[in-house]
XYZ file of C-alpha atoms in Angstrom:
369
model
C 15.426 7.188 39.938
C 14.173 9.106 37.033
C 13.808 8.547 33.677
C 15.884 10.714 31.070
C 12.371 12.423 30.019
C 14.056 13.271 26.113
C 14.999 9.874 25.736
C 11.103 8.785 27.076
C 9.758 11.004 24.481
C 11.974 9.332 21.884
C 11.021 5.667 23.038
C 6.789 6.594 22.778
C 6.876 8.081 19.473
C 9.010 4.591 18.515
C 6.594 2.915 20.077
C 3.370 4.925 18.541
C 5.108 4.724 14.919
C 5.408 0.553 15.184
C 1.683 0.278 16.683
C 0.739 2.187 13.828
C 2.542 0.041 11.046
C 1.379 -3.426 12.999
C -1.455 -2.702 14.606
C -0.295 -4.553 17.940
C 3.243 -4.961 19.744
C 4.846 -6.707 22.415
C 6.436 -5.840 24.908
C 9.414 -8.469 24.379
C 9.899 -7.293 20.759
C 9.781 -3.521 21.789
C 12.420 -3.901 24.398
C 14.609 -5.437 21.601
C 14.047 -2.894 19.079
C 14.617 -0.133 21.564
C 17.844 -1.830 23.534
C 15.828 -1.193 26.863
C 14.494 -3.315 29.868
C 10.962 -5.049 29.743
C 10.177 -3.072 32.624
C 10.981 0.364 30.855
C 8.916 -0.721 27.912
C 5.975 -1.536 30.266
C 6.239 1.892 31.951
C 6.253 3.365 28.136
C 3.166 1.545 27.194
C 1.210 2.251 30.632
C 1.705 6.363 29.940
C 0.861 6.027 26.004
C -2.053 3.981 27.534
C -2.735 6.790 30.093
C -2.964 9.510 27.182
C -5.175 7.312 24.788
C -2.499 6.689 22.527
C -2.953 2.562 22.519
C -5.005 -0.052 24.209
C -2.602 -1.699 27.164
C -2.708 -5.544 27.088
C -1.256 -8.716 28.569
C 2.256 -8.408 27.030
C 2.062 -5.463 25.005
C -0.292 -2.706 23.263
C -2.867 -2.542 20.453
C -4.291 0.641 18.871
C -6.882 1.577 20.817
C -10.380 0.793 18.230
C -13.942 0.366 19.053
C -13.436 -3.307 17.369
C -10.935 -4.631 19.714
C -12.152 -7.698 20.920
C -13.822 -7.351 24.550
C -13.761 -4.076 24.828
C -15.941 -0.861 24.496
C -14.518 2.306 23.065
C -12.370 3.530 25.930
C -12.627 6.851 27.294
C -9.283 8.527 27.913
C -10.278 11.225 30.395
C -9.868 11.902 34.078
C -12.703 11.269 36.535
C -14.596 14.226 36.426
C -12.722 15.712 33.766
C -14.809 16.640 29.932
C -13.826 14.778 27.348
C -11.627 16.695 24.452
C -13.466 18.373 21.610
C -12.214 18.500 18.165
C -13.709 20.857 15.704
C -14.268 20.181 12.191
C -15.152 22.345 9.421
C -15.424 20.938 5.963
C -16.537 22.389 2.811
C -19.144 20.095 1.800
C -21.531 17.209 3.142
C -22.972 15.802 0.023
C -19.872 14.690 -1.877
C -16.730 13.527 -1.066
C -16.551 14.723 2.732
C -18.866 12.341 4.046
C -16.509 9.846 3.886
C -13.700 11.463 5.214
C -16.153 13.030 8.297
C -17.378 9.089 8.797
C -13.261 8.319 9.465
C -13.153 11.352 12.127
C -16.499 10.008 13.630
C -14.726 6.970 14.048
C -11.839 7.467 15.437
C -12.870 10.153 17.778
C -15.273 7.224 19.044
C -11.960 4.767 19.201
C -10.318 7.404 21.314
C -13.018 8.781 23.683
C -13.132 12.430 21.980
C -15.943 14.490 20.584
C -16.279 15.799 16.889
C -17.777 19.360 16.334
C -18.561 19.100 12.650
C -19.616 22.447 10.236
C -20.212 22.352 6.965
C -18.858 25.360 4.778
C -19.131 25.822 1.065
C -16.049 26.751 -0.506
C -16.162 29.975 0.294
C -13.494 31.753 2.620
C -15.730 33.930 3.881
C -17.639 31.103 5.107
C -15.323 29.047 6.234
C -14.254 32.088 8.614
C -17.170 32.414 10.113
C -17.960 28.814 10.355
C -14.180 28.540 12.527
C -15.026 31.551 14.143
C -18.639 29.843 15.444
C -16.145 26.784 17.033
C -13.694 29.237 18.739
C -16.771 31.457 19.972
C -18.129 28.641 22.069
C -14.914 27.915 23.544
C -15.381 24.101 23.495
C -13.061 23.035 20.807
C -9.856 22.145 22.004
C -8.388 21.640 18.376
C -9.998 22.290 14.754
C -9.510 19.885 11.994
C -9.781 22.225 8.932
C -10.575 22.190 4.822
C -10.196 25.833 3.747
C -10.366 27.267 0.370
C -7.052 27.889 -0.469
C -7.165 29.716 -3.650
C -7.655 33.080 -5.601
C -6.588 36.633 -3.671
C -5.970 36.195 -0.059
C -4.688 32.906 0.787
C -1.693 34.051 2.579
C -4.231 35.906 4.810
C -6.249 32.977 4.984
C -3.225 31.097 6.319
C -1.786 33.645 8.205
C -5.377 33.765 9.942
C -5.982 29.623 10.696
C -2.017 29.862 11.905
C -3.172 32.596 14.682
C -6.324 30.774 16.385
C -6.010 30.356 19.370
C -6.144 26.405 19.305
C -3.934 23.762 17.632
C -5.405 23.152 13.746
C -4.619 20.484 11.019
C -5.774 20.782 7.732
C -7.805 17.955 5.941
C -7.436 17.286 2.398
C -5.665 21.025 2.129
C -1.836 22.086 2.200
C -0.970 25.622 2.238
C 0.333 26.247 -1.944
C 2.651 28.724 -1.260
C 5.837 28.595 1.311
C 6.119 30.900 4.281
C 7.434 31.357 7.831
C 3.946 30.739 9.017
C 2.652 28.431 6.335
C 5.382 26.443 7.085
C 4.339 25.551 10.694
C 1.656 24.028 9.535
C 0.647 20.703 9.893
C -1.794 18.386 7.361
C -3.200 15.283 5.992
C -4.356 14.758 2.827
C -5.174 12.466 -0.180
C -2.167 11.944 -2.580
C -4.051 13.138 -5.335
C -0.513 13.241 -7.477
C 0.050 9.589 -7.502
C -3.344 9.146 -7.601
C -3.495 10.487 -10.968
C 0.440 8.780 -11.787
C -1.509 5.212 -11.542
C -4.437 5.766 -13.995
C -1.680 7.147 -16.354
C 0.334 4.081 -16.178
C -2.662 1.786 -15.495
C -4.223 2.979 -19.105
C 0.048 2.814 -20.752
C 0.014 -0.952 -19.347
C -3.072 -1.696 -21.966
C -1.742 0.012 -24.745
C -2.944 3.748 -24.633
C -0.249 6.504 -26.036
C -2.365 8.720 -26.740
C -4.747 9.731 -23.697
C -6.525 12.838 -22.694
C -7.338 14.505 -18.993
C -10.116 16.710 -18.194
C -10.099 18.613 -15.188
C -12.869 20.276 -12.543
C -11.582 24.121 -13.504
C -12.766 24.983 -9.452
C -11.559 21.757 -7.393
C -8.932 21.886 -4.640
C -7.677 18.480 -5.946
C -7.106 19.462 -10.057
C -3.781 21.118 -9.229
C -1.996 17.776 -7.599
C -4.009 15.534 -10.584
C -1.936 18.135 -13.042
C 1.230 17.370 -11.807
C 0.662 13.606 -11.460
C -0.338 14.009 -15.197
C 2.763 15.796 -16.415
C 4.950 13.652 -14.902
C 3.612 10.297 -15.580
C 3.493 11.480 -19.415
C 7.223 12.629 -19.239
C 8.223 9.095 -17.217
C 6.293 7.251 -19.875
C 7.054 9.269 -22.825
C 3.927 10.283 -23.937
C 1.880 13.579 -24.841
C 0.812 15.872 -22.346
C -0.641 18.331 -23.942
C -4.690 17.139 -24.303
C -5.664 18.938 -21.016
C -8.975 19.885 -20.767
C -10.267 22.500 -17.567
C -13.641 22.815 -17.777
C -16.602 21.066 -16.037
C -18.927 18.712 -17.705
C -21.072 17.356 -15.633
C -24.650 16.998 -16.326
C -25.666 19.761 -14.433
C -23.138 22.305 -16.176
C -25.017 24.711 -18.624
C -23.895 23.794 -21.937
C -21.981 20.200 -21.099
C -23.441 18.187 -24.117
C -21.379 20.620 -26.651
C -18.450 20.726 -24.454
C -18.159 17.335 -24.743
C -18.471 17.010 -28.436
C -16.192 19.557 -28.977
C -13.327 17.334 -26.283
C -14.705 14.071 -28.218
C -14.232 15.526 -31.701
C -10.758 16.543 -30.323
C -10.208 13.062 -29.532
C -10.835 11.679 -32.826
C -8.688 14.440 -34.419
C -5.590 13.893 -32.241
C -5.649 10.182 -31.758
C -6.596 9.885 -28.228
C -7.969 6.526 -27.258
C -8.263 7.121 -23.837
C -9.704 9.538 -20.928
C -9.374 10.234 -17.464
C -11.785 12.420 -15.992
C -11.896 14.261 -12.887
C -14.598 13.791 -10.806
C -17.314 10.831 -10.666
C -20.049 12.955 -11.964
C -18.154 14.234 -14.985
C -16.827 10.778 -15.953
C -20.503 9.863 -15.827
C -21.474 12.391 -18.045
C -18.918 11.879 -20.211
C -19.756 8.255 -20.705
C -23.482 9.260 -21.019
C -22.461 11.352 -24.168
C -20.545 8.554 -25.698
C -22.486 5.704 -25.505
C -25.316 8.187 -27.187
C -22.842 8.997 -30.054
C -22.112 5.096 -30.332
C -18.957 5.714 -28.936
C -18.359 1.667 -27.407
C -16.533 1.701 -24.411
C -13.259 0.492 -23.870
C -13.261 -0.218 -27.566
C -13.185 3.179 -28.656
C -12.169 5.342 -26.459
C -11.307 4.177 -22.667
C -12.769 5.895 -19.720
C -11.032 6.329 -16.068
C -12.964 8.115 -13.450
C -11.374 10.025 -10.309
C -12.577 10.274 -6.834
C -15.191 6.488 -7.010
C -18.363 8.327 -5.051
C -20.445 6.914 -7.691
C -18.746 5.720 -10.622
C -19.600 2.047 -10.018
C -23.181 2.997 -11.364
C -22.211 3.986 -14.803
C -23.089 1.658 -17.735
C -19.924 0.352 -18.049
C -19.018 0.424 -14.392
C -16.126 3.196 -14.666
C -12.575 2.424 -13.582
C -11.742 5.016 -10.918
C -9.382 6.406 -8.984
C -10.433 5.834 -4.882
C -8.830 8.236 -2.259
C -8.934 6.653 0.939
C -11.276 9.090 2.205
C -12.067 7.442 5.747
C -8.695 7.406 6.340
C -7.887 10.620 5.889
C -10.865 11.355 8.641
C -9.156 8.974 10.899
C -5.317 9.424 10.550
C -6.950 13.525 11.260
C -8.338 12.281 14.092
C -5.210 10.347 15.803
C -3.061 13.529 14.745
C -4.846 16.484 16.745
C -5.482 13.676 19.678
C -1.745 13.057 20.110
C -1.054 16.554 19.155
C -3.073 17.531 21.765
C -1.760 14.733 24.610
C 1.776 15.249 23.834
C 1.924 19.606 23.550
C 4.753 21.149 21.833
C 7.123 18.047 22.196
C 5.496 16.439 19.386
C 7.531 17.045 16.080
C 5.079 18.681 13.030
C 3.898 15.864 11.164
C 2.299 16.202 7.153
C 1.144 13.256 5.980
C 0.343 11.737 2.626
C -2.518 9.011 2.727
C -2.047 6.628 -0.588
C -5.294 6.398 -2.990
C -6.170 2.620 -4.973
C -7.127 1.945 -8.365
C -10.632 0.233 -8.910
C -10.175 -1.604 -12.372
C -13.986 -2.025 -14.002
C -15.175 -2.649 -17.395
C -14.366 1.041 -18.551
C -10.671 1.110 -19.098
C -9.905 -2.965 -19.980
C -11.182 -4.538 -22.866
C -13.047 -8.690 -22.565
C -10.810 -10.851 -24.303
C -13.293 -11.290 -27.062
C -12.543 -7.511 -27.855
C -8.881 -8.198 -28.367
């Protein structure tokens, strides 16, 4: 007798969604859930375990890890057969992106693949010919992508990645703009939006109503920190109009009067607080104050975005952390099953939740108060 394949498909996906929320299942609690035999279930978890989609053990399943107890990563490949090769092209290796690439390293490891990793540098002609280098060699079976998405020539751009001739997901990248092949696209990313909604709120809760942004004019991630911004301050009812774009980072010619001219802004418009996107401006930001005698939290509250290094500031900055590893690894697990399952598998996009590192920067000592 054979199985009602539809319905199989159905049941694994089930099965791969609850494994993913618990880590672990059993094989008793699955057959519940599902309103199937024990002996169904078993059959379920043996061909997920065949594919490298979970770990089979006595009674049920665990995701398959390089940390489960007893047992070496497991290689999910045929006798004889090369292991699958997933390509990865990001647009930097010195900020940011190691994390994320550390999360792909590991889960490939977990799941017995291999990681093809190029570096690019925000530059689409780069990142073209650093994709083209993977397809060339004809060992990637799947590319896990970062593109620049912006100025002239991102529908190309997308209209380009959509036509390779191997399955791609983009990494901490959507495509901005809606169309018929955009829309076939599938990614994981950061949500940069609420990111930037709880450092809003976080800084309301300790009695800011008057608080400023500044913005990296170039980054990928400024656009979804805007709209987190805007609609925090219309939730909570205050100003949104202190927006600064422009860099001020130490290494930014000219930084030093930028930053006067935001800080004398500050002073002129009530603003007590500031949340500053990325680590290195925040650090030159709170540089320049503490210079000026500018104590804070007293006088003006500081929140950082993106915590690469703003643990180091004097005070430690409060910062917004994307979970950057996790992006790498819920990339990882995507193409993999993407890959196993083939055109059955429904399109997934998937939002990855960011946490908020509270540090002397945004909350005043009680002997402050």
């Amino acid at each position: 007798m054979t199985e009602d394949r539809p319905f199989a498909h159905q049941r694994r996906e089930r099965i791969v969604g609850e494994l993913r929320r618990h880590g672990n299942v059993r094989v008793r609690d699955l057959a519940r859930l599902l309103e199937v035999s024990e002996p169904t279930v078993r059959r379920d978890i043996a061909a997920l375990d065949a594919r490298g989609l979970l770990t089979k053990v006595h009674g049920g399943a665990t995701l398959p890890t390089a940390l489960h107890p007893g047992r070496t990563p497991v290689r999910r490949n045929r006798p004889g057969t090369a292991p699958l090769t997933i390509g990865m092209v990001v647009p930097s290796l010195d900020y940011y992106w190691p994390r994320v690439v550390s999360g792909a390293r590991a889960a490939a490891m977990a799941l017995g693949v291999q990681l093809q990793l190029r570096g690019s540098s925000y530059d689409p002609a780069e990142d073209r010919r650093q994709i083209g280098r993977l397809i060339e060699a004809g060992q990637v079976q799947g590319l896990l992508l970062a593109p620049t998405l912006d100025g002239e020539g991102v529908g190309e751009m997308v209209d380009w990645i959509s036509d390779l001739p191997v399955p791609t997901i983009m990494v901490e990248r959507q495509t901005p703009h809606w169309t018929p092949t955009a829309s076939q696209l599938e990614w994981v990313r950061s949500d940069h939006t609420l990111g930037l909604e709880m450092a809003v709120r976080h800084l309301h809760e300790h009695g800011h109503r008057r608080v400023g942004l500044v913005l990296s004019e170039s980054s990928p991630t400024s656009a979804h920190l805007a709209r987190g911004w805007f609609r925090a301050c219309e939730e909570l009812d205050l100003p949104s109009d202190f927006v600064v774009r422009r860099a001020v980072s130490l290494h930014v010619p000219g930084h030093r009067r930028i930053i006067e001219g935001i800080l004398d802004r500050c002073r002129r418009s009530g603003v007590t607080a500031l949340i500053v996107h990325s680590d290195p401006d925040a650090l030159s930001v709170a540089q320049y104050l503490t210079e000026q005698g500018v104590a804070i939290p007293d006088d003006i509250a500081l929140v950082g975005y993106d915590d690469e290094v703003a643990h180091l500031a004097q005070p430690a900055i409060t910062a917004v952390r994307p979970a950057k590893a996790r992006v790498g690894r819920v990339a990882v697990e995507m193409m993999v099953s993407r890959l196993v399952e083939g055109r059955h598998r429904p399109g997934q996009r998937v939002l990855v939740l960011p946490e908020l590192n509270l540090r002397d920067s945004s909350v005043k000592r009680p002997e402050s108060l």
